[in-house]
Coordinates of C-alpha atoms in Angstrom, one line a residue:
Chain A
X1 CA 0.0 0.4 0.1
X2 CA 0.9 3.2 -0.9
X3 CA -0.1 7.1 0.4
X4 CA -1.5 9.3 -2.6
X5 CA 1.1 12.1 -2.6
X6 CA -1.0 15.9 -2.3
X7 CA -0.6 16.5 -6.4
X8 CA -1.0 13.3 -7.4
X9 CA -3.8 12.3 -10.0
X10 CA -6.2 8.5 -10.0
X11 CA -5.8 7.6 -13.5
X12 CA -8.6 4.4 -13.3
X13 CA -7.9 2.6 -16.7
X14 CA -11.4 0.6 -17.7
X15 CA -10.9 -2.0 -21.2
X16 CA -14.2 -1.0 -23.1
X17 CA -16.5 -4.5 -23.4
X18 CA -12.4 -6.2 -22.1
X19 CA -13.6 -9.7 -23.8
X20 CA -15.5 -8.8 -26.7
X21 CA -12.4 -6.2 -27.8
X22 CA -10.1 -9.2 -27.5
X23 CA -12.4 -11.9 -30.2
X24 CA -12.1 -8.5 -32.3
X25 CA -7.9 -7.8 -32.4
X26 CA -7.9 -11.1 -33.6
X27 CA -10.5 -10.8 -36.5
X28 CA -11.5 -7.6 -37.8
X29 CA -14.7 -8.8 -39.6
X30 CA -16.3 -8.2 -36.3
X31 CA -15.1 -5.2 -36.0
X32 CA -18.2 -2.8 -35.7
X33 CA -20.9 -5.5 -35.3
X34 CA -22.2 -7.0 -33.1
X35 CA -20.8 -9.4 -30.3
X36 CA -21.5 -11.2 -27.5
X37 CA -19.6 -12.9 -24.9
X38 CA -21.2 -16.0 -23.3
X39 CA -19.9 -17.0 -19.2
X40 CA -18.6 -20.5 -18.9
X41 CA -21.7 -23.4 -20.1
X42 CA -22.3 -21.2 -22.5
X43 CA -24.7 -19.8 -20.0
X44 CA -25.5 -16.4 -20.3
X45 CA -24.2 -13.2 -21.7
X46 CA -21.7 -12.1 -20.0
X47 CA -20.2 -9.2 -22.0
X48 CA -21.0 -7.4 -25.0
X49 CA -19.9 -4.5 -27.9
X50 CA -21.2 -1.1 -28.0
X51 CA -23.8 -1.9 -30.8
X52 CA -24.9 -5.4 -28.8
X53 CA -25.7 -3.3 -26.4
X54 CA -27.8 -0.9 -28.5
X55 CA -29.9 -3.8 -29.7
X56 CA -30.8 -3.9 -25.8
X57 CA -29.1 -7.4 -25.2
X58 CA -28.9 -6.3 -21.5
X59 CA -25.7 -7.5 -19.3
X60 CA -26.6 -12.0 -18.1
X61 CA -29.5 -12.8 -20.5
X62 CA -30.0 -15.7 -20.9
X63 CA -28.1 -17.0 -23.9
X64 CA -31.5 -19.4 -25.3
X65 CA -33.9 -16.6 -24.4
X66 CA -32.0 -14.6 -27.0
X67 CA -31.1 -16.6 -29.7
X68 CA -33.3 -15.6 -32.2
X69 CA -32.5 -11.5 -30.7
X70 CA -29.0 -13.1 -32.2
X71 CA -30.2 -14.8 -35.6
X72 CA -31.8 -11.9 -36.2
X73 CA -28.7 -9.2 -36.1
X74 CA -26.8 -11.8 -36.5
X75 CA -25.2 -11.0 -33.8
X76 CA -21.2 -13.1 -32.9
X77 CA -21.6 -14.9 -30.3
X78 CA -18.5 -16.3 -28.8
X79 CA -17.5 -18.8 -25.8
X80 CA -15.4 -17.3 -23.3
X81 CA -11.9 -17.4 -24.6
X82 CA -10.2 -16.2 -21.1
X83 CA -6.7 -17.9 -21.7
X84 CA -7.1 -15.1 -24.3
X85 CA -8.8 -12.8 -22.5
X86 CA -5.5 -13.6 -19.5
X87 CA -2.4 -13.0 -21.8
X88 CA -4.1 -9.6 -23.5
X89 CA -4.6 -8.7 -19.7
X90 CA -1.2 -9.4 -19.3
X91 CA -0.2 -7.1 -22.3
X92 CA -2.7 -4.2 -21.4
X93 CA -1.1 -4.0 -17.2
X94 CA 2.2 -4.2 -18.5
X95 CA 1.7 -0.7 -21.4
X96 CA 0.4 1.2 -18.6
X97 CA 2.8 -0.1 -16.5
X98 CA 5.3 2.8 -18.6
X99 CA 3.1 5.6 -17.1
X100 CA 4.2 5.5 -13.2
X101 CA 5.5 2.1 -10.5
X102 CA 2.4 2.9 -9.0
X103 CA 0.0 0.5 -11.0
X104 CA -2.8 -1.6 -8.6
X105 CA -4.6 -4.3 -11.2
X106 CA -8.1 -4.4 -10.2
X107 CA -9.7 -6.9 -12.3
X108 CA -8.8 -8.4 -15.5
X109 CA -10.1 -5.2 -16.9
X110 CA -9.2 -2.4 -14.8
X111 CA -6.1 -0.6 -13.2
X112 CA -5.0 2.4 -11.0
X113 CA -2.4 4.8 -11.7
X114 CA -0.7 7.9 -9.7
X115 CA 0.8 9.7 -11.3
X116 CA 1.6 13.5 -10.9
X117 CA 1.6 16.0 -14.7
X118 CA 1.0 18.7 -15.7
X119 CA -1.8 18.1 -18.2
X120 CA -3.2 15.4 -17.4
X121 CA -6.0 14.9 -19.8
X122 CA -3.2 15.3 -22.5
X123 CA -2.3 11.9 -20.7
X124 CA -4.2 10.3 -20.4
X125 CA -5.1 10.2 -24.1
X126 CA -0.8 9.2 -24.4
X127 CA -1.9 5.7 -22.0
X128 CA -5.0 5.3 -24.5
X129 CA -3.3 5.6 -28.1
X130 CA -0.8 3.8 -26.6
X131 CA -2.2 0.4 -25.1
X132 CA -4.7 1.1 -28.2
X133 CA -1.8 0.8 -30.7
X134 CA 0.2 -2.3 -28.8
X135 CA -2.4 -4.2 -27.6
X136 CA -5.6 -3.5 -29.6
X137 CA -7.8 -3.2 -27.1
X138 CA -10.1 0.6 -26.2
X139 CA -9.7 1.9 -23.2
X140 CA -11.5 4.7 -20.9
X141 CA -9.7 6.4 -18.9
X142 CA -11.6 8.6 -16.0
X143 CA -9.1 11.3 -14.3
X144 CA -9.0 12.6 -10.6
X145 CA -7.7 13.1 -7.1
X146 CA -9.8 9.9 -5.3
X147 CA -10.5 6.5 -6.7
X148 CA -13.7 7.0 -6.2
X149 CA -14.3 10.1 -8.1
X150 CA -11.7 8.6 -10.7
X151 CA -14.3 5.5 -11.5
X152 CA -17.0 8.4 -11.8
X153 CA -14.6 10.4 -14.0
X154 CA -14.5 6.7 -16.5
X155 CA -18.1 6.6 -16.7
X156 CA -18.3 9.6 -18.3
X157 CA -15.9 9.0 -20.7
X158 CA -17.7 5.6 -21.7
X159 CA -21.4 7.6 -22.0
X160 CA -20.2 10.9 -24.2
X161 CA -17.9 9.3 -28.0
X162 CA -17.0 13.2 -27.9
X163 CA -14.6 12.8 -24.9
X164 CA -12.7 10.6 -26.9
X165 CA -12.6 8.4 -23.8
X166 CA -10.6 10.5 -21.3
X167 CA -12.2 12.0 -18.9
X168 CA -11.5 14.2 -15.8
X169 CA -13.3 16.1 -12.5
X170 CA -11.3 18.6 -11.3
X171 CA -13.4 21.6 -10.7
X172 CA -15.1 21.2 -7.2
X173 CA -18.3 23.0 -9.0
X174 CA -18.2 20.5 -11.4
X175 CA -18.4 17.9 -9.4
X176 CA -21.2 18.7 -7.3
X177 CA -23.1 19.0 -10.8
X178 CA -22.6 16.1 -11.8
X179 CA -23.0 13.6 -8.2
X180 CA -26.2 15.4 -7.9
X181 CA -27.3 14.0 -10.6
X182 CA -24.6 10.3 -11.0
X183 CA -27.0 7.3 -9.3
X184 CA -25.8 6.6 -6.6
X185 CA -25.8 2.6 -7.0
X186 CA -23.3 3.0 -9.2
X187 CA -20.6 4.7 -7.5
X188 CA -17.5 2.4 -5.7
X189 CA -18.6 0.4 -3.2
X190 CA -22.3 1.2 -3.2
X191 CA -24.4 -0.9 -4.5
X192 CA -28.2 -1.3 -5.5
X193 CA -29.3 -2.5 -1.6
X194 CA -27.7 -0.5 0.0
X195 CA -28.4 3.2 -2.1
X196 CA -31.9 1.6 -1.3
X197 CA -31.3 2.1 2.8
X198 CA -29.5 5.4 2.2
X199 CA -32.5 6.9 -0.2
X200 CA -35.0 5.9 2.8
X201 CA -33.0 8.2 5.3
X202 CA -33.2 10.5 2.2
X203 CA -29.7 10.3 0.9
X204 CA -30.6 9.8 -3.0
X205 CA -27.0 11.6 -4.4
X206 CA -24.0 10.8 -4.4
X207 CA -23.6 15.4 -3.8
X208 CA -26.2 14.4 -1.0
X209 CA -23.6 11.7 0.3
X210 CA -20.8 14.2 0.5
X211 CA -22.4 16.7 1.7
X212 CA -23.6 14.2 5.0
X213 CA -22.4 14.6 8.8
X214 CA -19.2 12.1 9.1
X215 CA -20.2 11.8 12.8
X216 CA -23.5 10.5 11.4
X217 CA -22.7 8.3 8.6
X218 CA -19.8 6.8 10.6
X219 CA -23.1 6.2 13.6
X220 CA -25.9 5.5 11.3
X221 CA -23.9 3.1 8.3
X222 CA -19.8 2.0 8.5
X223 CA -16.2 3.6 8.4
X224 CA -16.8 2.3 4.7
X225 CA -19.1 4.1 3.5
X226 CA -17.8 7.1 6.0
X227 CA -14.9 6.4 3.3
X228 CA -16.5 6.7 0.3
X229 CA -18.5 9.9 1.4
X230 CA -14.7 11.7 1.9
X231 CA -13.3 10.6 -1.7
X232 CA -16.2 12.3 -3.2
X233 CA -15.4 15.2 -1.1
X234 CA -12.0 15.4 -3.4
X235 CA -10.4 14.0 0.6
X236 CA -8.1 9.8 -0.6
X237 CA -8.9 7.2 2.2
X238 CA -8.6 4.2 0.0
X239 CA -5.2 3.8 -0.9
X240 CA -3.7 2.1 -4.4
X241 CA -2.2 -1.3 -3.6
X242 CA 0.4 -1.5 -5.4
X243 CA 1.7 -5.1 -5.3
X244 CA -0.2 -7.7 -6.7
X245 CA -1.0 -9.1 -3.1
X246 CA -1.2 -12.7 -2.9
X247 CA -4.5 -14.1 -2.1
X248 CA -5.4 -14.8 0.8
X249 CA -7.4 -18.6 -0.1
X250 CA -6.7 -19.7 -4.1
X251 CA -10.4 -21.1 -4.9
X252 CA -11.4 -23.8 -8.1
X253 CA -14.7 -24.9 -9.5
X254 CA -17.1 -24.7 -12.1
X255 CA -20.3 -26.1 -13.9
X256 CA -20.7 -29.6 -15.4
X257 CA -21.3 -29.4 -19.7
X258 CA -23.8 -31.9 -18.3
X259 CA -24.8 -33.1 -14.9
X260 CA -22.5 -35.4 -13.6
X261 CA -23.9 -38.2 -11.3
X262 CA -20.6 -41.2 -10.6
X263 CA -18.2 -40.7 -8.2
X264 CA -15.7 -41.5 -10.4
X265 CA -16.4 -38.7 -12.8
X266 CA -16.7 -36.4 -9.5
X267 CA -13.0 -37.3 -8.8
X268 CA -11.1 -36.3 -11.9
X269 CA -13.5 -33.0 -11.7
X270 CA -11.7 -32.7 -8.4
X271 CA -9.0 -33.6 -9.3
X272 CA -8.7 -31.3 -12.3
X273 CA -9.3 -28.4 -10.6
X274 CA -7.3 -29.7 -7.5
X275 CA -3.9 -29.8 -10.1
X276 CA -4.6 -26.3 -10.9
X277 CA -4.9 -25.0 -8.1
X278 CA -2.1 -26.9 -6.4
X279 CA -0.2 -24.5 -9.9
X280 CA -2.3 -21.6 -8.0
X281 CA -0.2 -22.5 -5.3
X282 CA 3.2 -23.0 -6.1
X283 CA 3.5 -19.6 -8.0
X284 CA 2.2 -17.4 -5.5
X285 CA 5.6 -19.6 -3.2
X286 CA 2.2 -20.5 -0.6
X287 CA 1.7 -23.7 0.9
X288 CA -2.3 -24.8 2.5
X289 CA -3.1 -25.7 5.4
X290 CA -6.6 -26.0 4.9
X291 CA -8.9 -27.7 2.5
X292 CA -12.0 -27.5 1.2
X293 CA -14.1 -29.5 -1.0
X294 CA -17.6 -28.2 -1.9
X295 CA -20.6 -30.4 -3.6
X296 CA -23.6 -29.1 -5.2
X297 CA -27.0 -30.3 -7.2
X298 CA -27.8 -26.9 -8.9
X299 CA -31.2 -25.1 -6.6
X300 CA -33.8 -25.5 -9.2
X301 CA -33.9 -29.4 -8.8
X302 CA -36.6 -31.2 -7.4
X303 CA -34.8 -32.3 -3.8
X304 CA -31.3 -30.0 -4.3
X305 CA -28.2 -31.3 -2.4
X306 CA -25.1 -29.3 -1.6
X307 CA -22.8 -29.2 0.7
X308 CA -19.2 -28.9 2.2
X309 CA -16.1 -30.6 3.5
X310 CA -13.1 -29.0 5.4
X311 CA -9.7 -30.9 6.3
X312 CA -6.8 -28.9 8.0
X313 CA -4.2 -31.2 6.2
X314 CA -1.2 -31.8 8.7
X315 CA 1.7 -30.1 7.0
X316 CA 1.2 -26.3 5.0
X317 CA 1.6 -28.9 1.4
X318 CA 2.0 -27.2 -2.2
X319 CA 2.5 -31.1 -3.3
X320 CA -0.4 -31.5 -5.9
X321 CA -0.5 -35.7 -5.0
X322 CA -0.6 -35.0 -1.9
X323 CA -3.9 -32.1 -2.1
X324 CA -5.9 -34.3 -4.2
X325 CA -5.3 -37.1 -2.5
X326 CA -6.9 -35.2 0.6
X327 CA -9.8 -33.8 -1.8
X328 CA -10.4 -36.7 -2.5
X329 CA -11.0 -38.4 0.5
X330 CA -13.7 -35.5 1.3
X331 CA -15.7 -35.4 -1.4
X332 CA -16.1 -38.9 -1.2
X333 CA -18.1 -38.1 2.9
X334 CA -19.8 -35.6 1.2
X335 CA -20.9 -37.4 -2.3
X336 CA -24.5 -39.1 -1.8
X337 CA -26.0 -41.9 -4.4
X338 CA -28.7 -41.0 -7.2
X339 CA -28.0 -37.7 -7.1
X340 CA -27.4 -34.8 -10.5
X341 CA -24.6 -33.5 -9.9
X342 CA -23.8 -30.2 -11.2
X343 CA -20.6 -28.4 -9.8
X344 CA -18.0 -28.8 -7.7
X345 CA -15.1 -27.4 -6.6
X346 CA -12.0 -27.0 -4.5
X347 CA -10.5 -24.3 -1.4
X348 CA -6.9 -23.9 0.2
X349 CA -7.7 -21.6 2.9
X350 CA -5.4 -20.7 6.2
X351 CA -2.3 -19.8 3.1
X352 CA 1.6 -18.7 4.6
X353 CA 3.8 -17.8 2.8
X354 CA 6.4 -20.9 1.8
X355 CA 9.7 -19.1 1.9
X356 CA 9.7 -18.1 5.8
X357 CA 8.2 -22.3 6.9
X358 CA 9.3 -23.9 9.4
X359 CA 9.3 -27.5 9.4
X360 CA 8.6 -29.9 11.8
X361 CA 11.2 -31.0 13.4
X362 CA 10.4 -34.5 12.5
X363 CA 8.9 -34.1 9.6
X364 CA 10.5 -32.5 6.3
X365 CA 9.3 -32.4 3.1
X366 CA 11.3 -35.1 0.5
X367 CA 13.3 -33.1 -2.0
X368 CA 11.9 -35.1 -4.9
X369 CA 8.7 -34.2 -4.7
X370 CA 9.4 -30.4 -4.7
X371 CA 11.2 -30.5 -7.4
X372 CA 8.0 -32.7 -9.5
X373 CA 5.9 -30.3 -8.9
X374 CA 9.4 -27.9 -10.1
X375 CA 9.7 -29.6 -13.3
X376 CA 5.6 -30.2 -13.9
X377 CA 5.2 -26.5 -14.1
X378 CA 7.8 -26.0 -15.5
X379 CA 5.7 -28.2 -18.2
X380 CA 3.1 -27.0 -18.4
X381 CA 4.1 -23.7 -19.1
X382 CA 6.0 -24.7 -22.0
X383 CA 3.5 -26.9 -23.3
X384 CA 0.3 -26.2 -22.0
X385 CA -1.9 -27.6 -19.0
X386 CA -3.5 -30.2 -21.5
X387 CA 0.6 -31.8 -21.9
X388 CA 0.8 -33.6 -18.9
X389 CA -1.6 -34.3 -16.0
X390 CA -2.4 -36.6 -13.3
X391 CA -3.8 -39.7 -14.4
X392 CA -6.9 -38.7 -10.8
X393 CA -7.9 -36.3 -13.3
X394 CA -9.1 -38.5 -16.2
X395 CA -9.1 -39.2 -19.8
X396 CA -12.5 -38.5 -21.9
X397 CA -13.6 -36.0 -19.2
X398 CA -17.3 -36.1 -19.6
X399 CA -17.9 -33.5 -17.1
X400 CA -15.6 -30.3 -19.1
X401 CA -17.3 -27.5 -19.7
X402 CA -19.8 -26.8 -22.9
X403 CA -18.1 -24.2 -25.1
X404 CA -18.9 -24.9 -28.5
X405 CA -18.1 -20.7 -29.3
X406 CA -14.9 -20.6 -28.3
X407 CA -11.9 -19.1 -30.3
X408 CA -8.3 -19.8 -30.9
X409 CA -5.6 -18.9 -27.8
X410 CA -3.7 -17.3 -30.4
X411 CA -1.0 -15.9 -27.8
X412 CA -0.8 -18.5 -26.5
X413 CA -0.3 -21.7 -28.2
X414 CA 1.5 -22.0 -31.6
X415 CA -0.9 -24.9 -32.7
X416 CA -3.2 -21.6 -32.8
X417 CA -1.8 -18.4 -34.2
X418 CA -3.7 -16.5 -36.7
X419 CA -3.2 -18.0 -39.9
X420 CA -2.7 -14.7 -42.2
Chain B
X1 CA -24.8 -24.7 3.6
X2 CA -23.5 -27.5 6.2
X3 CA -20.0 -28.1 7.6
X4 CA -18.7 -31.1 8.4
X5 CA -15.8 -31.3 9.1
X6 CA -12.9 -34.4 8.2
X7 CA -9.9 -35.1 10.5
X8 CA -6.8 -36.1 8.4
X9 CA -4.8 -38.9 9.4
X10 CA -1.7 -38.2 11.5
X11 CA 0.7 -40.0 10.0
X12 CA 4.1 -38.4 9.7
X13 CA 6.2 -40.1 7.2
X14 CA 9.7 -39.1 8.7
X15 CA 13.0 -37.4 6.9
X16 CA 15.4 -40.5 6.3
X17 CA 18.0 -37.4 7.8
X18 CA 17.7 -33.9 8.7
X19 CA 20.0 -31.7 6.7
X20 CA 21.6 -33.1 3.1
X21 CA 25.3 -34.4 2.9
X22 CA 27.5 -33.0 0.6
X23 CA 29.1 -35.6 -2.1
X24 CA 31.7 -35.3 -4.5
X25 CA 33.2 -32.7 -6.1
X26 CA 32.0 -29.1 -7.2
X27 CA 32.1 -29.0 -10.6
X28 CA 34.7 -26.5 -12.2
X29 CA 32.6 -24.6 -14.3
X30 CA 30.4 -23.5 -11.2
X31 CA 31.0 -19.4 -11.3
X32 CA 31.8 -19.4 -15.4
X33 CA 28.0 -19.8 -16.1
X34 CA 25.8 -17.7 -18.3
X35 CA 22.3 -18.1 -18.9
X36 CA 21.4 -20.7 -21.2
X37 CA 20.1 -17.8 -24.6
X38 CA 16.5 -17.0 -25.3
X39 CA 15.4 -16.5 -29.0
X40 CA 13.1 -14.3 -26.9
X41 CA 16.0 -11.9 -27.1
X42 CA 17.1 -11.5 -30.2
X43 CA 13.7 -11.7 -31.9
X44 CA 11.0 -10.1 -29.8
X45 CA 11.6 -5.8 -28.3
X46 CA 8.2 -5.2 -26.7
X47 CA 7.2 -8.2 -25.7
X48 CA 3.4 -6.5 -24.3
X49 CA 2.9 -5.7 -28.6
X50 CA 4.7 -8.3 -29.9
X51 CA 2.2 -10.9 -31.7
X52 CA 3.4 -14.5 -33.5
X53 CA 1.0 -15.0 -36.8
X54 CA 1.8 -18.4 -39.6
X55 CA 2.0 -17.5 -43.1
X56 CA -0.9 -19.5 -45.3
X57 CA -0.6 -18.2 -49.2
X58 CA 2.6 -17.9 -51.4
X59 CA 2.6 -14.0 -52.5
X60 CA 5.3 -12.9 -50.0
X61 CA 7.0 -15.9 -51.5
X62 CA 10.6 -13.2 -53.1
X63 CA 10.2 -12.4 -49.3
X64 CA 11.3 -14.8 -48.1
X65 CA 7.7 -15.6 -46.8
X66 CA 6.5 -18.9 -46.9
X67 CA 3.5 -20.6 -46.1
X68 CA 3.8 -22.6 -42.8
X69 CA 6.0 -20.2 -41.6
X70 CA 5.5 -17.9 -38.3
X71 CA 5.7 -14.4 -38.5
X72 CA 6.6 -11.9 -35.5
X73 CA 4.1 -9.4 -35.6
X74 CA 6.0 -5.9 -33.9
X75 CA 2.5 -4.0 -32.5
X76 CA 4.4 -1.3 -31.5
X77 CA 6.8 0.3 -33.8
X78 CA 5.7 2.7 -36.1
X79 CA 5.2 1.6 -39.6
X80 CA 7.3 3.4 -42.4
X81 CA 7.6 3.4 -46.2
X82 CA 9.4 -0.5 -47.7
X83 CA 8.1 -2.2 -44.1
X84 CA 6.2 -5.3 -44.2
X85 CA 3.1 -5.4 -42.4
X86 CA 0.1 -7.2 -41.7
X87 CA -2.6 -5.5 -43.1
X88 CA -6.1 -4.9 -42.6
X89 CA -8.6 -5.0 -45.2
X90 CA -11.4 -5.2 -45.5
X91 CA -12.1 -7.4 -43.0
X92 CA -9.4 -9.5 -44.1
X93 CA -5.7 -9.8 -42.6
X94 CA -3.4 -10.0 -45.0
X95 CA 0.3 -9.9 -45.3
X96 CA 2.1 -7.7 -47.9
X97 CA 4.9 -5.1 -48.3
X98 CA 3.9 -1.3 -47.4
X99 CA 4.6 1.3 -50.1
X100 CA 3.6 5.1 -50.4
X101 CA 3.8 6.4 -53.5
X102 CA 2.9 10.3 -52.8
X103 CA -0.4 10.1 -51.4
X104 CA -1.5 6.7 -52.0
X105 CA -0.5 3.3 -49.7
X106 CA 0.1 0.4 -51.8
X107 CA 0.2 -3.2 -50.7
X108 CA 2.4 -4.7 -52.4
X109 CA 2.9 -9.1 -52.7
X110 CA 6.6 -10.5 -53.5
X111 CA 5.5 -12.7 -55.7
X112 CA 4.7 -12.5 -59.9
X113 CA 1.5 -13.6 -59.5
X114 CA 0.3 -11.7 -57.7
X115 CA -1.5 -7.5 -58.2
X116 CA 0.0 -4.2 -55.9
X117 CA -3.2 -3.7 -54.3
X118 CA -4.4 0.1 -54.2
X119 CA -5.6 1.2 -50.9
X120 CA -8.9 3.8 -52.1
X121 CA -9.3 6.2 -48.9
X122 CA -12.6 5.8 -47.5
X123 CA -11.3 1.9 -47.1
X124 CA -11.2 -0.1 -43.8
X125 CA -8.1 0.1 -44.2
X126 CA -5.2 -0.4 -41.3
X127 CA -2.1 -1.2 -40.7
X128 CA -1.9 -4.2 -37.5
X129 CA 1.2 -4.4 -36.7
X130 CA 4.9 -4.7 -38.1
X131 CA 6.6 -8.0 -39.1
X132 CA 9.8 -8.0 -37.6
X133 CA 11.0 -11.5 -38.1
X134 CA 10.7 -14.2 -40.4
X135 CA 10.3 -17.6 -38.9
X136 CA 10.6 -20.6 -41.0
X137 CA 12.2 -24.5 -40.7
X138 CA 15.4 -24.8 -42.7
X139 CA 14.7 -28.3 -45.0

């Protein structure tokens, strides 16, 4: 964490319709056309291009309900290709890092930059132009004195094309005018529920929240809301988290393409997710001490079932075979015959730094284990995660996600390069 | 959601020795080792902006670009007259040499069997990236 200096400005860079934009980089036929990207299992719309939004397709629209609209208007429909999106996201963040080392990667398509500059809007335009040229991804830039106001500025940059994708909130009276009209529920950290509660005490706009008494906010709501109010006043309260903080827990789970009923298939799926999660664990150089497995049917069936089991490991570990063994043991205690299971997953908790780990005097992981994992991770990095796997993960994977309209992994697999 | 606590077995494998016992002589090359050469260092100037694409056509064979070759494409490089580029013309990708004739842009193939393409105003045209290297398998 670092505090922002008084004259430092916060830039929020947000990729426009990120997943759709990623698809467009490698497919010019999609340029200026309506594009949507579907969630895992092609369930619902998770990203829409500007043209798709103009057709009235809402976020979260169930794909099967909107099939006719897609066909009628020639909407290009894609399954999510997270390998591609993740790689392009990494590239966007690398370009942003060139502008300032004070970078907080907030999500796959959003980042904060803290910078001091004489002409913020010109710098914002330069950021935008460089990210677009280097990666092909269009972004919007919101600039202000706090993160919360930079978010508001970013909304405004996106909303009106005349700003050229860059907008600064600077002049206090101008900020007040904007906040008086801005939807309260769209303020960062204030959702629909909180905005309802606020409107019941006659705070209907961000401007009214900004003007409210600090003591009163703290007493009737929370310190978090007070921080938001302060940020609206232009006083930075939310620091930039520069270092990509190590995750405190690691989860890997997916919904199945088809419901799964047998323990054997569930074990295969769970082993595969555990192997993925263990890789993430080693990537951030952590060890897990607690492992939770959860198993669930769809909540919409007649007799739904869901349950979870937690195991405290005898020693913190990052060794895949051991983690798989414990995960399977937890699963067998959860499994009940005769249910159509929809999802299984694993969570690692109580993570500790591998470097700080004090091994038990009488227990030490044999060195060949960590060497084997190192080799495995290297092979996966070189040849892809499907190149070599644990037998427990199964071969055919009938439980795998349904993804029928996936584009290629253009940037991470030599066999899937763009062909010109 | 109900949480069940499943207790793990407490069987602890004992290590054979507490510390590693060094054996043998150190290699005389220790201390003179360099990292292995990395081709990225040679081929990639701007990693965030570099993409690889595979060639399918024969319009650039005289520039030693053959079907199946992998092109290293740098999007960060400013395009200049006579660069080989990946361009997008009317929704299609193409690899050609870009030539400037006054205000006229030309996408020139390097194969006498193909004709140069003039880029007209109002056409949907964009340079996607500059080709910096051609990776060709020796036969």
